[in-house]
mmCIF file of C-alpha atoms in Angstrom:
data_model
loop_
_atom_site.group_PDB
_atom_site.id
_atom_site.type_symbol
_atom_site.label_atom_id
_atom_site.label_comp_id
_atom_site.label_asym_id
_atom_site.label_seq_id
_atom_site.Cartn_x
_atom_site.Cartn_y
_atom_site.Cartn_z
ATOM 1 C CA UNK B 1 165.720 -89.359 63.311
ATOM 2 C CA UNK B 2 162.814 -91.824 63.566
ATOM 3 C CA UNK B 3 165.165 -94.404 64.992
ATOM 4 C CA UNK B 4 166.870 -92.237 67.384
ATOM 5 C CA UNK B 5 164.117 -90.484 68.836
ATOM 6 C CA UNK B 6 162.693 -94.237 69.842
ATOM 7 C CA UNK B 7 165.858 -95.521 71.088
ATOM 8 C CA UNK B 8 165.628 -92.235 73.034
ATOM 9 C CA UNK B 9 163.088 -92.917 74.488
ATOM 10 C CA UNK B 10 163.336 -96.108 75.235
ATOM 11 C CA UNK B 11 166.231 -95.156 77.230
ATOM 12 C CA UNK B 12 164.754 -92.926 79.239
ATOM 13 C CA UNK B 13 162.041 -95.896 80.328
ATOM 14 C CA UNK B 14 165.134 -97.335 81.856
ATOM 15 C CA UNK B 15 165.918 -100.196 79.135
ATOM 16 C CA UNK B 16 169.834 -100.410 78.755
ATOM 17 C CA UNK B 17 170.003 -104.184 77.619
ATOM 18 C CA UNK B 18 168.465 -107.327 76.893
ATOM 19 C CA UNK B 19 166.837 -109.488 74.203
ATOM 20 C CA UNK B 20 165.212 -107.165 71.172
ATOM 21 C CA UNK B 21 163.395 -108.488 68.856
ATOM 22 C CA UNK B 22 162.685 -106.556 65.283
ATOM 23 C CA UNK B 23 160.342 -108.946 64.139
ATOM 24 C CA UNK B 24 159.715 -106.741 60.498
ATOM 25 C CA UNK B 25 163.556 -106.622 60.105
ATOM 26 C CA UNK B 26 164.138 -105.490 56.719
ATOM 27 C CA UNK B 27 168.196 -104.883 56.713
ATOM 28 C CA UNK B 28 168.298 -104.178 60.382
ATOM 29 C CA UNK B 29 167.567 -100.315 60.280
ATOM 30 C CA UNK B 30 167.049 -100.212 64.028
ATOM 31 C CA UNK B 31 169.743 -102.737 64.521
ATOM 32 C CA UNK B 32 172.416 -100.629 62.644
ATOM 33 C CA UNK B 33 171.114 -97.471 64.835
ATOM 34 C CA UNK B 34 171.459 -99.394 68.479
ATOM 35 C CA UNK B 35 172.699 -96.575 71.010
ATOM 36 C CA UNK B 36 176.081 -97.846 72.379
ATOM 37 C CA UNK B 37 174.677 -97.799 75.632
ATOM 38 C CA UNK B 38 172.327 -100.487 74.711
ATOM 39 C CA UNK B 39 175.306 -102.961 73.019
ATOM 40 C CA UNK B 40 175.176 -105.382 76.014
ATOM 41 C CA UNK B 41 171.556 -106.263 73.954
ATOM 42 C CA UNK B 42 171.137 -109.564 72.356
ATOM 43 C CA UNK B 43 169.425 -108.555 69.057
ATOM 44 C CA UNK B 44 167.053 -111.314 67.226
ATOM 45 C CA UNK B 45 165.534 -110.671 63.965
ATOM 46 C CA UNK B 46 162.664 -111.990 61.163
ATOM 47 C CA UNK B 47 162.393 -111.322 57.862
ATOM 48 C CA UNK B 48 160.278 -112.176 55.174
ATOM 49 C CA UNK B 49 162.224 -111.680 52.255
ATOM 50 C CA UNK B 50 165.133 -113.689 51.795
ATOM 51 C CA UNK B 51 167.015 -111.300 50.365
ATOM 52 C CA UNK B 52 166.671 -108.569 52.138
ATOM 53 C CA UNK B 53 167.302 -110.609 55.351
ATOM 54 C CA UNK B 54 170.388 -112.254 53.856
ATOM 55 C CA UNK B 55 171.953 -108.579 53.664
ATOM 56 C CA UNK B 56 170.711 -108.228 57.216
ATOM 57 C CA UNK B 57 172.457 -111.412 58.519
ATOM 58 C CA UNK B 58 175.477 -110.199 56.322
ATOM 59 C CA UNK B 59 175.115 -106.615 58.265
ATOM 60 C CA UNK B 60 174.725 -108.013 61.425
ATOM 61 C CA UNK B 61 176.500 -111.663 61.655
ATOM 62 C CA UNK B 62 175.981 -111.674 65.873
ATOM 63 C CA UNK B 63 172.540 -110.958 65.542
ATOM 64 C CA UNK B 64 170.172 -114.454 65.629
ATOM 65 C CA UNK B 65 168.064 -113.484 62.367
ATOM 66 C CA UNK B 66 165.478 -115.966 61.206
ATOM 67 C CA UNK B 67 164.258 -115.679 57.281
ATOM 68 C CA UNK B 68 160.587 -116.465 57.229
ATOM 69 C CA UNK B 69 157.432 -114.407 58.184
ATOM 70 C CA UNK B 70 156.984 -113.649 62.044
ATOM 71 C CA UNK B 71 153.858 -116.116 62.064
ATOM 72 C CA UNK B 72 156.505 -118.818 61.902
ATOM 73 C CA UNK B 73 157.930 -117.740 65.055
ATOM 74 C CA UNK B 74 156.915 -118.461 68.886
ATOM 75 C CA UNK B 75 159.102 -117.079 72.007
ATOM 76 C CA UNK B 76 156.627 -116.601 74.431
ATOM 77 C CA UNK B 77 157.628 -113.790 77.620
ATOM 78 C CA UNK B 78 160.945 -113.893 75.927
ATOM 79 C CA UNK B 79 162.327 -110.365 74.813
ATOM 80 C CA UNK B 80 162.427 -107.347 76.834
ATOM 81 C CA UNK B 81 162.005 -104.543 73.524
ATOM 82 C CA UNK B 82 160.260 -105.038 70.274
ATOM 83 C CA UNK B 83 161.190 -102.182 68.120
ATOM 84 C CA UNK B 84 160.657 -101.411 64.585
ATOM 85 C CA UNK B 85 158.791 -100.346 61.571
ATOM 86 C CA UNK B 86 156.056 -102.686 61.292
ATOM 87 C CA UNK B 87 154.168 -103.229 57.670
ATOM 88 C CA UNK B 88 151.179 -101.405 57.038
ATOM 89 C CA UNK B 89 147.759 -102.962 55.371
ATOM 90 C CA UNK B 90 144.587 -104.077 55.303
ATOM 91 C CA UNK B 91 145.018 -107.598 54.474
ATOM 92 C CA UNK B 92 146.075 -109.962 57.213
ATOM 93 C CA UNK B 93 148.621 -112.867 58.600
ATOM 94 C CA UNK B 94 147.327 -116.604 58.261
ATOM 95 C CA UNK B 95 148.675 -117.571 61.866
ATOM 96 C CA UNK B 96 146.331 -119.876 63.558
ATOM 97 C CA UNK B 97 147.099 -118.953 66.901
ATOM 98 C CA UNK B 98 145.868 -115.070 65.553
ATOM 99 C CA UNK B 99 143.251 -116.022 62.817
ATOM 100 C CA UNK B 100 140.312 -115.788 65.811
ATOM 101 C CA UNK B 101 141.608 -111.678 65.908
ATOM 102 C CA UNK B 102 141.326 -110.937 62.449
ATOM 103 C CA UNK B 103 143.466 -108.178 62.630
ATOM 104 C CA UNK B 104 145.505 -106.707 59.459
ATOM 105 C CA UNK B 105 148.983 -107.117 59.291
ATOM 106 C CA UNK B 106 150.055 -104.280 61.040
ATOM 107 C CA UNK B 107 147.703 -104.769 64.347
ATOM 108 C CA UNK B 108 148.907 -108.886 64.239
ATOM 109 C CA UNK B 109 152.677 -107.406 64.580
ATOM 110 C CA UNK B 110 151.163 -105.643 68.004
ATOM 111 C CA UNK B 111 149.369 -108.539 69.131
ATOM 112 C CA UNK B 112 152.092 -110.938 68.488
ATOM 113 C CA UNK B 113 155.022 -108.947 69.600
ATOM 114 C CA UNK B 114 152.900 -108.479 72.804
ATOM 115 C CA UNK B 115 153.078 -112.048 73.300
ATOM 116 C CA UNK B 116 156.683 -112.859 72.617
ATOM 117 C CA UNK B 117 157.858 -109.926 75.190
ATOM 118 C CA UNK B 118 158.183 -110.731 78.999
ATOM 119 C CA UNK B 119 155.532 -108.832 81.345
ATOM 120 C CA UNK B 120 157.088 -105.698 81.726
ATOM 121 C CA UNK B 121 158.915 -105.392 78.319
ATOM 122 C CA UNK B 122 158.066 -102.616 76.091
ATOM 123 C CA UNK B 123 156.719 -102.479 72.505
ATOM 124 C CA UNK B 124 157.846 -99.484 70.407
ATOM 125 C CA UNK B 125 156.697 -99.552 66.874
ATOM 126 C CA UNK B 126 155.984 -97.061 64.260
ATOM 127 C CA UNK B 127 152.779 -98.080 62.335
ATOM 128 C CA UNK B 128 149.961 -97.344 60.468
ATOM 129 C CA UNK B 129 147.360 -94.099 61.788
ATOM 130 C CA UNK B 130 144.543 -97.153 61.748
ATOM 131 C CA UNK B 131 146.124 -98.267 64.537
ATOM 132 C CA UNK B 132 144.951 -95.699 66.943
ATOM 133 C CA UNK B 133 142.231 -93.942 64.596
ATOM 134 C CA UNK B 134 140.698 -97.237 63.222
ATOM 135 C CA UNK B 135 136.559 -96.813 64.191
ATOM 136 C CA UNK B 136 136.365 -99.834 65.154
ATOM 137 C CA UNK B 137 138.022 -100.538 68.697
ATOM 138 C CA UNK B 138 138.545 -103.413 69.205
ATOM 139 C CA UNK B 139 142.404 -103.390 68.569
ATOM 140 C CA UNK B 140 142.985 -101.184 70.695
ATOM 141 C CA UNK B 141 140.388 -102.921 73.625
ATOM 142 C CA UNK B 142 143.030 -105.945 72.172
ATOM 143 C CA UNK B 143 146.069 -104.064 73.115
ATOM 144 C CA UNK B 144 144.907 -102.276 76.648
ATOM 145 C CA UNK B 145 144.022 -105.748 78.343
ATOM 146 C CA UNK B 146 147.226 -106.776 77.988
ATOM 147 C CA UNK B 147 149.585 -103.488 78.623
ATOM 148 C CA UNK B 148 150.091 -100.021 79.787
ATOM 149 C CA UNK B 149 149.948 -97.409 76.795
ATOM 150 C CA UNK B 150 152.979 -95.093 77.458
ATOM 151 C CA UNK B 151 153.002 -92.959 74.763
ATOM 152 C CA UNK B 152 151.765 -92.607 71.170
ATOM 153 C CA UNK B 153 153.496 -90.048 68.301
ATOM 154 C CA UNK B 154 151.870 -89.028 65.763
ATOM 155 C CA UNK B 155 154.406 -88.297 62.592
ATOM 156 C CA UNK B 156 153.745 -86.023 59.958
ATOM 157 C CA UNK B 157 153.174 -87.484 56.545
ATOM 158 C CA UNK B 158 156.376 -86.609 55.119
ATOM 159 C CA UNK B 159 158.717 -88.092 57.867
ATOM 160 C CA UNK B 160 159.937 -90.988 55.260
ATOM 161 C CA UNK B 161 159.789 -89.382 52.308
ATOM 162 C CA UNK B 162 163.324 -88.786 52.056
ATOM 163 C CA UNK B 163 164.346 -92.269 53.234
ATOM 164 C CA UNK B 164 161.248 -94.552 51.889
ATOM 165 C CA UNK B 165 159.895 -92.195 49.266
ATOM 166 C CA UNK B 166 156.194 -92.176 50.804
ATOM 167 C CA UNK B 167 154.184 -89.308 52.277
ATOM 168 C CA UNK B 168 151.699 -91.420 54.960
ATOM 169 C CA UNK B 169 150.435 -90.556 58.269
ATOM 170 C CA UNK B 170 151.868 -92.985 60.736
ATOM 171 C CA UNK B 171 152.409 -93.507 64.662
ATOM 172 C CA UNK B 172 154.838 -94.195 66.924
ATOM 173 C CA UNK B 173 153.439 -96.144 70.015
ATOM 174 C CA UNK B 174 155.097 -97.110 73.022
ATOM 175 C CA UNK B 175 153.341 -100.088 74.827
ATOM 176 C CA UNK B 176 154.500 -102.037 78.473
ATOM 177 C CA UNK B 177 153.251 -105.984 78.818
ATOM 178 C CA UNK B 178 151.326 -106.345 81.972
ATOM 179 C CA UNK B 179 151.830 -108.852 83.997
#
């Protein structure tokens, strides 16, 4: 429901096709849920663990899926949706071109993603509560110099129990790259 209420959405922001980039890919949840209106898209994935994101290259053979952690990867301005379920923690990524932000793992998905998507693309991810409740603001200062929040959801704590087994509080938010 997750899924489909963000491709939904996404659709209605006008995106039909293009690159997408899951850069948390797991076995290509969002992948295997891609409205057919949006199968024109190019789909590129990373994931961490190898086997996990063999199964996802064996699921999804056309899609370009690279098996290493997303601080090994660098298309700049390239993708026009990053969607997903980014991880959630309060330890963070050793990327040097990030290490300066010291942001935990799920905030470095933001500020990366941001990066790799054109001006104009969107960011949709669901993610941790600290993203937008954190006391400390400067992720989200981070985040509003360099795009346009268009909408944030917050989920109730038992919308993955019944797929992930957890009960956490998490968010969906939509974000468009400035120029």
């Amino acid at each position: 429901m997750v899924i489909r209420a963000i491709y939904d959405a996404v659709e209605k922001m006008g995106f039909q096709s293009g690159n997408i980039l899951e850069p948390s890919l797991g076995i290509g949840n969002f992948f295997g849920m891609l409205p057919s209106g949006m199968a024109d898209s190019r789909l590129y994935g990373v994931e961490l663990d190898s086997i996990t994101g063999r199964i996802a290259k064996q699921l999804y053979p056309k899609a370009d899926i690279t098996i290493a952690g997303f601080q090994t990867t660098d298309r700049r301005d390239f993708y026009d949706l990053a969607v997903g379920n980014v991880p959630f923690g309060q330890y963070s990524v050793n990327d040097r071109a990030y290490n300066k932000l010291n942001f935990n793992i799920h905030n470095y998905f933001f500020a990366k993603s941001l990066d790799q998507v054109r001006p104009g693309g969107v960011v949709a991810f669901v993610t941790s509560r600290y993203t937008m409740d954190s006391k400390d603001s400067t992720v989200r200062r981070y985040l509003a110099q360099r795009a346009e929040l268009l909408g944030a959801i917050r989920l109730p704590n038992n919308a993955f129990k019944a797929n992930a087994g957890t009960e956490v509080v998490s968010d969906i938010i939509f974000l468009q790259k400035r120029d």
